[in-house]
mmCIF file of C-alpha atoms in Angstrom:
data_model
loop_
_atom_site.group_PDB
_atom_site.id
_atom_site.type_symbol
_atom_site.label_atom_id
_atom_site.label_comp_id
_atom_site.label_asym_id
_atom_site.label_seq_id
_atom_site.Cartn_x
_atom_site.Cartn_y
_atom_site.Cartn_z
ATOM 1 C CA MET A 1 46.214 -58.750 -12.959
ATOM 2 C CA LYS A 2 46.454 -58.224 -9.183
ATOM 3 C CA LYS A 3 48.013 -54.786 -9.739
ATOM 4 C CA GLN A 4 45.233 -53.768 -12.154
ATOM 5 C CA THR A 5 42.582 -54.952 -9.707
ATOM 6 C CA ARG A 6 44.260 -53.008 -6.906
ATOM 7 C CA ASN A 7 44.269 -49.820 -9.005
ATOM 8 C CA LEU A 8 40.603 -50.226 -9.819
ATOM 9 C CA CYS A 9 39.785 -50.592 -6.121
ATOM 10 C CA ILE A 10 41.732 -47.443 -5.280
ATOM 11 C CA ALA A 11 39.940 -45.513 -8.040
ATOM 12 C CA ALA A 12 36.551 -46.742 -6.847
ATOM 13 C CA ALA A 13 37.352 -45.737 -3.279
ATOM 14 C CA ALA A 14 38.401 -42.266 -4.453
ATOM 15 C CA LEU A 15 35.125 -41.858 -6.321
ATOM 16 C CA VAL A 16 33.175 -42.802 -3.213
ATOM 17 C CA ILE A 17 35.083 -40.241 -1.132
ATOM 18 C CA LEU A 18 34.665 -37.497 -3.732
ATOM 19 C CA GLY A 19 31.001 -38.351 -4.058
ATOM 20 C CA GLY A 20 30.579 -38.054 -0.309
ATOM 21 C CA ILE A 21 32.295 -34.662 -0.280
ATOM 22 C CA TYR A 22 30.112 -33.459 -3.151
ATOM 23 C CA LEU A 23 26.928 -34.584 -1.413
ATOM 24 C CA ALA A 24 28.002 -32.914 1.826
ATOM 25 C CA VAL A 25 28.796 -29.639 0.055
ATOM 26 C CA SER A 26 25.571 -29.772 -1.973
ATOM 27 C CA SER A 27 23.531 -30.467 1.145
ATOM 28 C CA ARG A 28 25.145 -27.526 2.919
ATOM 29 C CA GLU A 29 24.388 -25.210 -0.020
ATOM 30 C CA GLU A 30 20.784 -26.327 -0.353
ATOM 31 C CA GLN A 31 20.058 -26.187 3.369
ATOM 32 C CA PRO A 32 22.069 -23.306 4.878
ATOM 33 C CA GLU A 33 22.294 -23.465 8.634
ATOM 34 C CA THR A 34 20.676 -20.656 10.618
ATOM 35 C CA VAL A 35 20.348 -19.989 14.305
ATOM 36 C CA ALA A 36 17.025 -19.130 15.936
ATOM 37 C CA VAL A 37 17.122 -15.927 17.952
ATOM 38 C CA GLY A 38 16.203 -17.213 21.391
ATOM 39 C CA ASN A 39 12.705 -18.587 21.845
ATOM 40 C CA LEU A 40 10.864 -15.696 20.199
ATOM 41 C CA ALA A 41 9.016 -18.048 17.876
ATOM 42 C CA ASP A 42 7.402 -19.838 20.826
ATOM 43 C CA MET A 43 5.768 -16.740 22.319
ATOM 44 C CA ASP A 44 2.039 -16.014 21.993
ATOM 45 C CA VAL A 45 2.598 -12.284 21.672
ATOM 46 C CA THR A 46 -0.082 -9.934 23.010
ATOM 47 C CA GLY A 47 2.106 -6.891 23.604
ATOM 48 C CA PHE A 48 4.581 -5.301 21.216
ATOM 49 C CA SER A 49 6.646 -2.137 21.279
ATOM 50 C CA TYR A 50 9.600 -0.907 19.275
ATOM 51 C CA SER A 51 11.920 2.085 19.138
ATOM 52 C CA ASN A 52 13.906 3.592 16.308
ATOM 53 C CA ALA A 53 15.595 6.945 15.702
ATOM 54 C CA ASP A 54 12.228 8.706 15.501
ATOM 55 C CA GLY A 55 10.539 7.462 18.671
ATOM 56 C CA THR A 56 8.859 4.628 20.548
ATOM 57 C CA TRP A 57 5.487 3.026 19.802
ATOM 58 C CA ASN A 58 3.442 0.620 21.891
ATOM 59 C CA PHE A 59 0.748 -1.805 20.763
ATOM 60 C CA ALA A 60 -1.537 -4.335 22.442
ATOM 61 C CA LYS A 61 -3.438 -7.309 21.056
ATOM 62 C CA THR A 62 -6.895 -8.132 22.404
ATOM 63 C CA ASP A 63 -9.249 -10.729 20.937
ATOM 64 C CA GLY A 64 -6.976 -11.061 17.919
ATOM 65 C CA ALA A 65 -6.913 -7.332 17.100
ATOM 66 C CA TRP A 66 -4.026 -4.892 17.508
ATOM 67 C CA THR A 67 -4.552 -1.435 18.986
ATOM 68 C CA ASN A 68 -2.374 1.510 19.851
ATOM 69 C CA ALA A 69 -1.659 0.963 23.556
ATOM 70 C CA ASP A 70 -1.324 4.720 24.081
ATOM 71 C CA ASP A 71 -4.543 5.671 22.259
ATOM 72 C CA ALA A 72 -7.270 3.087 21.728
ATOM 73 C CA THR A 73 -9.069 5.423 19.288
ATOM 74 C CA CYS A 74 -6.206 5.127 16.802
ATOM 75 C CA PRO A 75 -7.256 2.718 14.000
ATOM 76 C CA ILE A 76 -4.471 0.178 13.479
ATOM 77 C CA ASN A 77 -4.076 -1.972 10.380
ATOM 78 C CA ASN A 78 -4.266 -5.366 12.036
ATOM 79 C CA ASP A 79 -2.815 -7.349 9.116
ATOM 80 C CA THR A 80 0.329 -5.279 8.608
ATOM 81 C CA MET A 81 0.983 -5.079 12.353
ATOM 82 C CA GLN A 82 0.698 -8.861 12.707
ATOM 83 C CA GLU A 83 3.036 -9.325 9.747
ATOM 84 C CA LEU A 84 5.711 -7.282 11.539
ATOM 85 C CA VAL A 85 5.307 -9.215 14.786
ATOM 86 C CA ASP A 86 5.507 -12.507 12.884
ATOM 87 C CA ALA A 87 8.662 -11.312 11.127
ATOM 88 C CA ILE A 88 10.265 -10.396 14.469
ATOM 89 C CA GLN A 89 9.397 -13.774 15.955
ATOM 90 C CA GLY A 90 10.802 -15.495 12.874
ATOM 91 C CA LEU A 91 14.214 -13.810 13.040
ATOM 92 C CA THR A 92 17.212 -16.069 12.505
ATOM 93 C CA ALA A 93 20.941 -15.391 12.521
ATOM 94 C CA ASP A 94 23.908 -16.705 10.595
ATOM 95 C CA ARG A 95 25.780 -17.449 13.804
ATOM 96 C CA SER A 96 25.677 -16.899 17.556
ATOM 97 C CA LEU A 97 28.525 -15.628 19.730
ATOM 98 C CA GLU A 98 28.307 -17.393 23.079
ATOM 99 C CA THR A 99 31.203 -15.449 24.624
ATOM 100 C CA PRO A 100 30.922 -12.066 22.919
ATOM 101 C CA ASP A 101 32.983 -8.941 23.468
ATOM 102 C CA ASP A 102 31.534 -5.815 25.039
ATOM 103 C CA ASP A 103 28.212 -4.511 23.684
ATOM 104 C CA ALA A 104 29.994 -1.394 22.410
ATOM 105 C CA ASP A 105 32.028 -3.536 20.029
ATOM 106 C CA TYR A 106 28.794 -4.444 18.227
ATOM 107 C CA GLY A 107 27.004 -1.093 18.579
ATOM 108 C CA LEU A 108 24.599 -2.648 21.068
ATOM 109 C CA ASP A 109 25.372 -0.100 23.786
ATOM 110 C CA ASP A 110 23.434 2.396 21.621
ATOM 111 C CA PRO A 111 21.242 0.174 19.409
ATOM 112 C CA ASP A 112 19.464 1.292 16.265
ATOM 113 C CA TYR A 113 16.322 -0.607 17.268
ATOM 114 C CA THR A 114 14.822 -1.886 20.503
ATOM 115 C CA VAL A 115 11.910 -4.327 20.399
ATOM 116 C CA THR A 116 9.913 -5.706 23.310
ATOM 117 C CA LEU A 117 7.550 -8.673 23.022
ATOM 118 C CA ALA A 118 5.141 -9.694 25.794
ATOM 119 C CA ASP A 119 2.926 -12.764 26.108
ATOM 120 C CA GLY A 120 1.302 -12.118 29.452
ATOM 121 C CA SER A 121 3.842 -14.075 31.472
ATOM 122 C CA GLU A 122 7.141 -12.575 30.344
ATOM 123 C CA ASN A 123 8.618 -9.625 28.503
ATOM 124 C CA VAL A 124 11.546 -10.171 26.159
ATOM 125 C CA THR A 125 13.556 -7.234 24.844
ATOM 126 C CA LEU A 126 15.630 -7.462 21.682
ATOM 127 C CA THR A 127 18.220 -4.858 20.728
ATOM 128 C CA ALA A 128 19.654 -4.569 17.218
ATOM 129 C CA SER A 129 22.505 -2.611 15.695
ATOM 130 C CA VAL A 130 23.348 -2.458 11.992
ATOM 131 C CA GLN A 131 27.104 -2.390 11.324
ATOM 132 C CA ASP A 132 27.852 -2.144 7.593
ATOM 133 C CA THR A 133 26.515 -5.409 6.129
ATOM 134 C CA VAL A 134 26.101 -7.229 9.455
ATOM 135 C CA THR A 135 23.327 -6.805 12.005
ATOM 136 C CA TYR A 136 23.985 -7.743 15.618
ATOM 137 C CA LEU A 137 21.127 -8.825 17.883
ATOM 138 C CA LYS A 138 20.945 -9.430 21.603
ATOM 139 C CA LEU A 139 18.178 -10.563 23.937
ATOM 140 C CA SER A 140 17.707 -9.139 27.410
ATOM 141 C CA GLU A 141 17.601 -12.622 28.930
ATOM 142 C CA GLY A 142 21.186 -13.622 28.116
ATOM 143 C CA ASP A 143 24.652 -12.602 26.972
ATOM 144 C CA THR A 144 24.581 -14.270 23.556
ATOM 145 C CA VAL A 145 25.066 -11.973 20.577
ATOM 146 C CA TYR A 146 23.607 -13.051 17.238
ATOM 147 C CA ALA A 147 25.038 -11.935 13.899
ATOM 148 C CA THR A 148 23.187 -11.944 10.588
ATOM 149 C CA SER A 149 23.681 -10.599 7.088
ATOM 150 C CA SER A 150 19.922 -10.615 6.504
ATOM 151 C CA ALA A 151 18.024 -7.339 6.606
ATOM 152 C CA LEU A 152 15.709 -6.583 9.513
ATOM 153 C CA PRO A 153 11.963 -6.207 8.817
ATOM 154 C CA GLU A 154 11.318 -2.871 7.080
ATOM 155 C CA GLY A 155 8.480 -2.078 9.480
ATOM 156 C CA LEU A 156 10.961 -1.248 12.234
ATOM 157 C CA ASP A 157 11.702 2.024 10.441
ATOM 158 C CA ASN A 158 8.019 3.033 10.460
ATOM 159 C CA GLY A 159 6.285 5.592 12.620
ATOM 160 C CA LEU A 160 2.756 5.420 14.014
ATOM 161 C CA THR A 161 1.021 6.801 10.916
ATOM 162 C CA ASP A 162 2.409 3.932 8.835
ATOM 163 C CA TRP A 163 0.255 1.528 10.873
ATOM 164 C CA ILE A 164 -3.007 3.466 10.676
ATOM 165 C CA ALA A 165 -5.869 1.738 8.873
ATOM 166 C CA TYR A 166 -7.567 4.065 6.401
ATOM 167 C CA ASP A 167 -10.047 3.908 3.540
ATOM 168 C CA ASN A 168 -8.518 4.357 0.113
ATOM 169 C CA ILE A 169 -10.176 6.301 -2.688
ATOM 170 C CA PRO A 170 -12.908 4.065 -4.153
ATOM 171 C CA TYR A 171 -12.200 2.722 -7.622
ATOM 172 C CA ALA A 172 -14.650 3.759 -10.331
ATOM 173 C CA THR A 173 -14.357 2.837 -14.002
ATOM 174 C CA GLU A 174 -14.743 5.583 -16.570
ATOM 175 C CA ASP A 175 -17.980 4.033 -17.843
ATOM 176 C CA SER A 176 -19.449 4.056 -14.340
ATOM 177 C CA LEU A 177 -18.981 7.797 -13.761
ATOM 178 C CA THR A 178 -22.270 9.693 -13.758
ATOM 179 C CA GLU A 179 -21.453 13.054 -12.176
ATOM 180 C CA ILE A 180 -18.336 14.924 -11.094
ATOM 181 C CA VAL A 181 -18.344 18.112 -9.051
ATOM 182 C CA TRP A 182 -14.902 19.709 -9.182
ATOM 183 C CA ASN A 183 -14.886 22.871 -7.096
ATOM 184 C CA ASP A 184 -17.599 25.100 -8.670
ATOM 185 C CA MET A 185 -18.017 23.046 -11.841
ATOM 186 C CA THR A 186 -20.473 20.173 -12.304
ATOM 187 C CA VAL A 187 -19.977 17.626 -15.092
ATOM 188 C CA THR A 188 -22.870 15.229 -15.754
ATOM 189 C CA ARG A 189 -23.001 12.271 -18.145
ATOM 190 C CA VAL A 190 -25.573 12.522 -20.975
ATOM 191 C CA MET A 191 -26.415 9.737 -23.446
ATOM 192 C CA GLU A 192 -27.596 10.692 -26.963
ATOM 193 C CA ASP A 193 -28.518 8.628 -30.037
ATOM 194 C CA THR A 194 -26.058 8.947 -32.932
ATOM 195 C CA ALA A 195 -28.276 7.514 -35.657
ATOM 196 C CA GLU A 196 -30.421 10.110 -37.377
ATOM 197 C CA ALA A 197 -32.625 9.807 -40.413
ATOM 198 C CA GLU A 198 -31.236 11.708 -43.374
ATOM 199 C CA THR A 199 -34.271 11.472 -45.654
ATOM 200 C CA GLU A 200 -37.723 9.977 -45.573
ATOM 201 C CA ASP A 201 -36.617 7.385 -48.128
ATOM 202 C CA SER A 202 -33.634 6.246 -46.078
ATOM 203 C CA GLN A 203 -35.855 6.026 -43.017
ATOM 204 C CA ALA A 204 -38.363 3.949 -44.964
ATOM 205 C CA ASP A 205 -35.597 1.636 -46.130
ATOM 206 C CA THR A 206 -34.399 1.287 -42.539
ATOM 207 C CA ASP A 207 -37.893 0.476 -41.312
ATOM 208 C CA GLU A 208 -38.372 -2.095 -44.077
ATOM 209 C CA THR A 209 -35.022 -3.741 -43.246
ATOM 210 C CA ALA A 210 -35.887 -3.749 -39.578
ATOM 211 C CA ASP A 211 -39.177 -5.495 -40.311
ATOM 212 C CA GLU A 212 -37.401 -8.117 -42.383
ATOM 213 C CA THR A 213 -34.606 -8.833 -39.886
ATOM 214 C CA GLY A 214 -36.464 -8.295 -36.654
ATOM 215 C CA ASP A 215 -34.106 -5.509 -35.631
ATOM 216 C CA SER A 216 -35.344 -2.282 -34.047
ATOM 217 C CA ALA A 217 -34.218 1.190 -33.108
ATOM 218 C CA GLU A 218 -32.999 -0.218 -29.815
ATOM 219 C CA ASP A 219 -29.860 -1.398 -31.655
ATOM 220 C CA GLU A 220 -28.784 2.157 -32.429
ATOM 221 C CA GLU A 221 -25.447 3.048 -30.892
ATOM 222 C CA GLU A 222 -25.228 5.739 -28.259
ATOM 223 C CA ALA A 223 -22.482 8.336 -27.867
ATOM 224 C CA VAL A 224 -21.467 9.733 -24.498
ATOM 225 C CA LYS A 225 -21.836 13.449 -24.025
ATOM 226 C CA TRP A 226 -21.339 15.575 -20.947
ATOM 227 C CA GLN A 227 -23.281 18.503 -19.589
ATOM 228 C CA ILE A 228 -20.999 21.096 -18.009
ATOM 229 C CA THR A 229 -22.359 23.692 -15.604
ATOM 230 C CA ASP A 230 -20.033 26.409 -14.343
ATOM 231 C CA ALA A 231 -19.873 30.186 -13.945
ATOM 232 C CA SER A 232 -20.355 30.669 -17.678
ATOM 233 C CA GLY A 233 -23.606 28.694 -17.784
ATOM 234 C CA THR A 234 -24.602 25.222 -18.973
ATOM 235 C CA ARG A 235 -23.510 23.504 -22.169
ATOM 236 C CA THR A 236 -23.336 19.976 -23.588
ATOM 237 C CA VAL A 237 -20.103 18.720 -25.115
ATOM 238 C CA GLU A 238 -18.835 15.533 -26.694
ATOM 239 C CA GLN A 239 -16.201 13.397 -24.993
ATOM 240 C CA ASP A 240 -13.079 14.679 -26.715
ATOM 241 C CA THR A 241 -9.418 14.407 -25.695
ATOM 242 C CA THR A 242 -9.774 17.191 -23.135
ATOM 243 C CA MET A 243 -12.683 15.434 -21.463
ATOM 244 C CA ASP A 244 -10.744 12.149 -21.573
ATOM 245 C CA ALA A 245 -7.863 13.808 -19.736
ATOM 246 C CA PHE A 246 -10.217 15.247 -17.115
ATOM 247 C CA LEU A 247 -11.891 11.894 -16.455
ATOM 248 C CA ASN A 248 -8.539 10.094 -16.247
ATOM 249 C CA ASP A 249 -7.193 12.653 -13.789
ATOM 250 C CA VAL A 250 -10.321 12.412 -11.629
ATOM 251 C CA ARG A 251 -9.729 8.674 -11.379
ATOM 252 C CA GLY A 252 -5.938 9.034 -11.112
ATOM 253 C CA LEU A 253 -5.608 10.530 -7.632
ATOM 254 C CA TYR A 254 -3.249 8.347 -5.616
ATOM 255 C CA VAL A 255 -2.787 8.035 -1.851
ATOM 256 C CA LEU A 256 0.871 8.033 -0.796
ATOM 257 C CA ALA A 257 0.467 7.773 2.959
ATOM 258 C CA CYS A 258 -1.537 8.614 6.051
ATOM 259 C CA ALA A 259 -0.506 11.757 7.928
ATOM 260 C CA ASP A 260 -2.825 11.895 10.953
ATOM 261 C CA TYR A 261 -6.065 10.607 12.454
ATOM 262 C CA GLY A 262 -8.882 11.846 14.667
ATOM 263 C CA ILE A 263 -8.912 15.275 13.024
ATOM 264 C CA ALA A 264 -12.377 16.744 13.575
ATOM 265 C CA THR A 265 -12.277 20.386 14.706
ATOM 266 C CA GLU A 266 -11.649 23.359 12.449
ATOM 267 C CA GLN A 267 -8.504 24.162 14.397
ATOM 268 C CA GLU A 268 -7.157 20.635 13.863
ATOM 269 C CA LYS A 269 -8.012 20.779 10.176
ATOM 270 C CA GLN A 270 -6.285 24.143 9.837
ATOM 271 C CA THR A 271 -2.918 22.444 10.387
ATOM 272 C CA TYR A 272 -3.379 20.694 7.047
ATOM 273 C CA GLY A 273 -5.242 23.424 5.173
ATOM 274 C CA LEU A 274 -8.442 21.386 5.385
ATOM 275 C CA ASP A 275 -10.487 23.954 7.301
ATOM 276 C CA ASP A 276 -10.812 25.829 3.988
ATOM 277 C CA PRO A 277 -9.773 23.310 1.306
ATOM 278 C CA ALA A 278 -8.097 24.561 -1.836
ATOM 279 C CA ASP A 279 -10.059 22.033 -3.899
ATOM 280 C CA SER A 280 -13.083 19.790 -3.492
ATOM 281 C CA LEU A 281 -13.990 16.764 -5.585
ATOM 282 C CA HIS A 282 -17.286 14.892 -5.389
ATOM 283 C CA VAL A 283 -17.689 11.821 -7.600
ATOM 284 C CA THR A 284 -20.876 9.841 -8.209
ATOM 285 C CA TYR A 285 -20.686 6.490 -9.980
ATOM 286 C CA THR A 286 -22.721 3.339 -10.516
ATOM 287 C CA THR A 287 -21.993 -0.050 -8.970
ATOM 288 C CA GLU A 288 -23.588 -3.484 -9.112
ATOM 289 C CA ASP A 289 -25.628 -2.495 -6.078
ATOM 290 C CA GLY A 290 -26.754 0.893 -7.352
ATOM 291 C CA THR A 291 -25.149 4.320 -6.977
ATOM 292 C CA ALA A 292 -22.208 5.317 -4.796
ATOM 293 C CA SER A 293 -20.223 8.488 -4.231
ATOM 294 C CA TYR A 294 -17.243 9.933 -2.415
ATOM 295 C CA THR A 295 -15.892 13.385 -1.591
ATOM 296 C CA ILE A 296 -12.262 14.437 -1.314
ATOM 297 C CA ALA A 297 -11.183 17.716 0.274
ATOM 298 C CA ILE A 298 -7.673 18.757 -0.810
ATOM 299 C CA GLY A 299 -5.684 21.030 1.488
ATOM 300 C CA ALA A 300 -2.151 22.343 1.771
ATOM 301 C CA SER A 301 1.051 20.903 0.353
ATOM 302 C CA ASN A 302 3.015 18.657 2.681
ATOM 303 C CA GLY A 303 6.166 20.457 1.530
ATOM 304 C CA ASP A 304 7.439 17.414 -0.268
ATOM 305 C CA ASP A 305 5.648 15.273 -2.850
ATOM 306 C CA GLY A 306 2.012 15.517 -1.911
ATOM 307 C CA TYR A 307 -1.045 17.395 -0.697
ATOM 308 C CA TYR A 308 -2.994 16.762 2.480
ATOM 309 C CA ALA A 309 -6.502 15.496 1.860
ATOM 310 C CA MET A 310 -9.474 13.968 3.643
ATOM 311 C CA LEU A 311 -11.945 11.430 2.281
ATOM 312 C CA ASP A 312 -15.612 11.875 3.200
ATOM 313 C CA ASP A 313 -14.654 14.038 6.204
ATOM 314 C CA ASN A 314 -13.702 10.864 8.125
ATOM 315 C CA GLY A 315 -11.051 12.495 10.301
ATOM 316 C CA ILE A 316 -8.079 10.722 8.708
ATOM 317 C CA VAL A 317 -5.594 12.954 6.896
ATOM 318 C CA LEU A 318 -4.151 11.390 3.749
ATOM 319 C CA VAL A 319 -1.308 12.516 1.521
ATOM 320 C CA LEU A 320 -2.213 12.566 -2.174
ATOM 321 C CA GLU A 321 0.517 12.353 -4.787
ATOM 322 C CA SER A 322 1.143 15.908 -5.988
ATOM 323 C CA ALA A 323 1.482 14.876 -9.650
ATOM 324 C CA GLY A 324 -2.110 13.621 -9.738
ATOM 325 C CA VAL A 325 -3.541 16.700 -8.044
ATOM 326 C CA ASP A 326 -1.548 19.063 -10.270
ATOM 327 C CA ALA A 327 -2.697 17.188 -13.382
ATOM 328 C CA LEU A 328 -6.356 17.508 -12.374
ATOM 329 C CA ARG A 329 -5.920 21.210 -11.680
ATOM 330 C CA SER A 330 -4.297 21.762 -15.069
ATOM 331 C CA VAL A 331 -7.237 20.460 -17.149
ATOM 332 C CA SER A 332 -9.544 23.287 -18.246
ATOM 333 C CA LEU A 333 -13.052 22.605 -19.553
ATOM 334 C CA ALA A 334 -13.826 26.290 -19.975
ATOM 335 C CA ASP A 335 -13.618 26.079 -23.772
ATOM 336 C CA ALA A 336 -15.019 22.566 -24.084
#
């Protein structure tokens, strides 16, 4: 009996030990340890600059708003800029090397990125080098090198134009469109009644039924037609598949990126083919508040996947997806 009791005690002790190991391993898996990169998270950042392979950009924060420190007229997207700064301040590493080797061993002698944060009392510079699947980080204030397998914020690869705030093309539903001017062609919405009396008898029957049910001619359905005015004259057409394609393509123009800002003179516009646009689109549509409109001038190709464009002559050069522009150009209403 004593031997059996002793064996049970040993088994119970083993279970306790194994249970402790399991809990320790589980806890480690659920709450992975990370190392904060210095005291970046504690800074109230009002100045921010970063460098990558394409250049260096400087920004300043005043009264809660970010601006381009080198050109205050440059409109900066405050939300996306703050998101990048927050991501930098929130950086963590998998481990820290308190007695690291030379910077060259980690690629930090020629870093891929250099970031400087300022809070009015101090400037802290962070260098980063990506080596295969590991990124090494180092602060200017010490010798510690941090290593992480996590990716750096994508915004560090951006250039200035990626931070510019710009108006997108307004969204208009197909039913809200009232007039479209595409180059030298004007397309205007026309509403016409579809119900027509076939004979006097049928009309009399309809009137009698209307009297009995309280219905009226106001219940007649309406069909959408469009009046097209171009070099060949003016004509009214029904909304067929060709017109559907045209309306979809008008609404399908898509902004890929911003290319420049502050473009006002003819010479500046000439760089993007906007001094004499290849195409012009003016759209009028209804909203809850009344009528609205916008104009897009489409210029030269950017040599890649888009065309330069400007919305409402606001000085900001956009890049429109080439597929959308080409689709709009391909629709012909000449025979509609």
